[in-house]
Amino acid sequence: MTQSYKAGIIGVGSVLPEKRLTNSQLECMVETSDEWIIKRTGIKERRIIDETVPLYKMAAIAATRAIEDAGLQPSDIDLIIATTVTPDYITPSLSCLVQKEIEAANAVAFDVSAACTGFIFALQTARQFIENRTYKNILIVSAEALSRATDYKDRKTCVLFGDGAGAAVLGTVEDGTGIESTIIGSIGSKGDVLTLPFLYTNQADIQNRNEGKTQVIWMDGSEVFTFASRIMGKVCQNVADNVGVTMDDIAYIVPHQANMRILQNAAKRLNISMDRIYSNLENTGNISSASIPVCIDEMHSKGLIKKGDKIIIVGFGGGLTYGASLLTWSKDD
Ligand code: UT7
């Protein structure tokens, strides 16, 4: 039998912080209501990282779980790709900090920056290295401490975001399973609708934010909403068309968790029922690039995806960026 060089997910892991921030707590912080938040977003609570814990520690927990789930040791990992918009440091990168923490001494480590679509961009990058036989085992770790970049005086954003980390190990999988088709895209010309400045700020960045506090997320919510609602359905349909399957062949769509109404709009466009659109938004809020791998790990733990099932993961967010990948699940239960 010839060796397959098809790339697929062989291990998953995730972690959410213990501390919860509920809608009723937010009611005491800004002029909002539990009713508004649930009706307009679907979110009830988010998890918040302890202020003494660096992001890389949370990322390392998710990474370790994914490596164990793959039946590997950290020393087996050839490449680590990390994604985050809230790194502890610009350098060392999150991937290098995770490498040190988990003692993956044989790995090369770098970060990919694509905001909420980061996991899909990392997956597409990792896939190339496996299929061209450069690396065998690749760890993708997506971790976010968005509470550290949220303005808790801005009701338009502070009700949305939470913290968490998810990871996946990619390796070679049986033919007929693995990553079937991926699309990634960027619309840099529209990037100013969702920003998180770091060392430089322009006048618009300052004007959009409260009290000159610039290192926080600002978003033109309705612009991002319209973009996300349109792109999610379109890109899911495109990856299915690339493989020659219809939505009836898809067990689950696993979207970036930004707003329940975005998921409902996309479901309508795709003519697919909401029970095949996985969501944990109610309990996590939006955790940017971590949201998709956290969902995949939850679904795997709950036994919702079986070997041979087709799923589409789909993301959209800052950049603007978007992407989707159709996977045939390769793991046994
Ligand atoms: O992860 C990256 C991708 N991110 C997304 O996809 C997020 C996309 N955007 C959204 O999810 C939604 O646009 C939001 C949830 C951010 C906002 O919901 P919306 O229904 O689009 O509200 P809006 O911004 O159009 O605001 C409607 C009203 C405004 O009041 P006025 O001006 O009509 O009096 C807001 O001030 O709702 C008000 N509002 C709130 N009211 C109570 C905005 N936020 C709140 C709030 N509580 N938290």
Coordinates of N, CA and C and ligand atoms in Angstrom, one line a residue, residues 30-33 36-37 40-41 116 154-161 194 219-228 256-259 261-262 286 288 316-318, ligand 1:
V30 N -21.9 48.5 32.4 CA -22.3 49.4 31.3 C -23.8 49.4 31.2
E31 N -24.4 50.3 30.5 CA -25.8 50.4 30.3 C -26.2 49.3 29.3
T32 N -26.6 48.2 29.8 CA -27.0 47.1 28.9 C -28.0 46.2 29.7
S33 N -28.5 45.1 29.1 CA -29.4 44.2 29.8 C -29.1 42.8 29.3
W36 N -31.1 42.3 26.1 CA -30.5 42.8 24.9 C -29.4 41.9 24.4
I37 N -28.5 41.5 25.3 CA -27.3 40.7 24.9 C -27.8 39.4 24.3
R40 N -29.6 40.0 20.9 CA -28.8 40.5 19.8 C -27.6 39.7 19.5
T41 N -27.2 38.9 20.5 CA -25.9 38.1 20.2 C -26.0 36.6 20.5
C116 N -9.7 36.5 13.9 CA -10.6 35.4 14.2 C -10.5 34.3 13.2
D154 N -17.1 50.2 27.0 CA -17.7 50.3 25.6 C -18.7 49.1 25.5
R155 N -20.0 49.5 25.7 CA -21.0 48.4 25.7 C -21.2 47.7 24.3
K156 N -20.7 48.4 23.3 CA -20.8 47.8 21.9 C -19.9 46.6 21.7
T157 N -18.8 46.5 22.5 CA -17.9 45.4 22.4 C -17.7 44.6 23.6
C158 N -17.8 45.2 24.8 CA -17.5 44.4 26.0 C -18.4 43.3 26.3
V159 N -19.6 43.3 25.7 CA -20.5 42.1 26.0 C -20.1 40.9 25.1
L160 N -19.2 41.1 24.2 CA -19.0 40.1 23.2 C -17.9 39.1 23.5
F161 N -16.8 39.6 24.1 CA -15.5 38.8 24.1 C -15.3 38.0 25.3
L194 N -12.5 47.0 12.0 CA -12.3 46.2 13.3 C -10.8 46.4 13.6
M219 N -14.8 48.2 17.1 CA -15.5 47.6 15.9 C -16.7 48.4 15.4
D220 N -16.8 48.5 14.1 CA -18.1 49.0 13.5 C -18.9 47.7 13.4
G221 N -19.7 47.5 14.5 CA -20.4 46.2 14.6 C -21.3 45.8 13.4
S222 N -22.0 46.8 12.9 CA -23.0 46.5 11.8 C -22.3 46.2 10.5
E223 N -21.1 46.9 10.2 CA -20.3 46.6 9.0 C -19.8 45.2 9.1
V224 N -19.2 44.8 10.3 CA -18.6 43.5 10.4 C -19.7 42.4 10.3
F225 N -20.9 42.8 10.9 CA -22.0 41.8 10.9 C -22.5 41.5 9.5
T226 N -22.6 42.6 8.6 CA -23.0 42.4 7.2 C -22.0 41.5 6.5
F227 N -20.7 41.9 6.6 CA -19.6 41.1 6.0 C -19.7 39.6 6.4
A228 N -19.8 39.4 7.7 CA -19.7 38.1 8.3 C -20.9 37.2 7.8
H256 N -16.8 30.2 13.3 CA -16.3 31.1 14.4 C -17.6 31.7 15.1
Q257 N -17.4 31.7 16.4 CA -18.6 32.1 17.3 C -18.6 33.6 17.6
A258 N -19.3 34.3 16.7 CA -19.3 35.8 16.9 C -20.7 36.3 17.4
N259 N -21.7 35.8 16.7 CA -23.0 36.3 17.0 C -24.0 35.2 16.5
R261 N -27.0 35.5 15.5 CA -27.7 36.0 14.3 C -26.9 35.8 13.0
I262 N -25.6 35.9 13.1 CA -24.8 35.6 11.9 C -24.9 34.2 11.5
N286 N -17.3 35.4 22.2 CA -16.4 35.4 21.0 C -15.0 35.3 21.5
S288 N -12.3 34.8 19.4 CA -11.5 35.0 18.2 C -11.0 33.7 17.7
F316 N -14.3 34.3 10.1 CA -14.3 35.6 9.5 C -13.9 36.6 10.6
G317 N -13.3 37.7 10.2 CA -12.9 38.7 11.3 C -11.9 39.7 10.8
G318 N -11.2 40.2 11.8 CA -10.3 41.4 11.6 C -9.4 41.1 10.4
Ligands
UT7_1 O1 -15.0 38.2 15.7 C1 -15.0 39.1 14.7 C2 -16.3 39.2 14.0 N1 -17.2 40.0 14.8 C3 -18.5 40.0 14.5 O2 -18.8 39.3 13.6 C4 -19.4 40.9 15.3 C5 -20.4 41.4 14.3 N2 -21.3 42.4 14.9 C6 -22.3 42.1 15.8 O3 -22.3 41.0 16.3 C7 -23.3 43.1 16.1 O4 -23.2 44.2 15.2 C8 -23.2 43.7 17.6 C9 -23.6 42.6 18.6 C10 -21.8 44.2 17.9 C11 -24.1 44.9 17.7 O5 -25.5 44.5 17.5 P1 -26.4 45.3 16.5 O6 -27.7 44.7 16.6 O7 -25.7 45.4 15.2 O8 -26.4 46.7 17.2 P2 -26.0 48.1 16.7 O9 -24.5 48.3 16.8 O10 -26.7 48.4 15.4 O11 -26.7 49.1 17.8 C12 -28.1 49.1 17.9 C13 -28.4 49.9 19.2 C14 -27.6 51.2 19.4 O12 -28.4 52.1 20.0 P3 -29.1 53.3 19.2 O13 -27.9 54.0 18.6 O14 -29.9 52.7 18.2 O15 -29.8 54.1 20.3 C15 -26.5 50.7 20.3 O16 -26.0 51.8 21.0 O17 -28.1 49.0 20.3 C16 -27.2 49.8 21.2 N3 -26.3 48.8 21.8 C17 -26.6 48.3 23.0 N4 -27.7 48.4 23.8 C18 -27.6 47.6 24.9 C19 -25.1 48.4 21.4 N5 -24.6 47.6 22.3 C20 -25.5 47.5 23.3 C21 -25.5 46.8 24.5 N6 -26.6 46.9 25.3 N7 -24.5 46.0 24.9

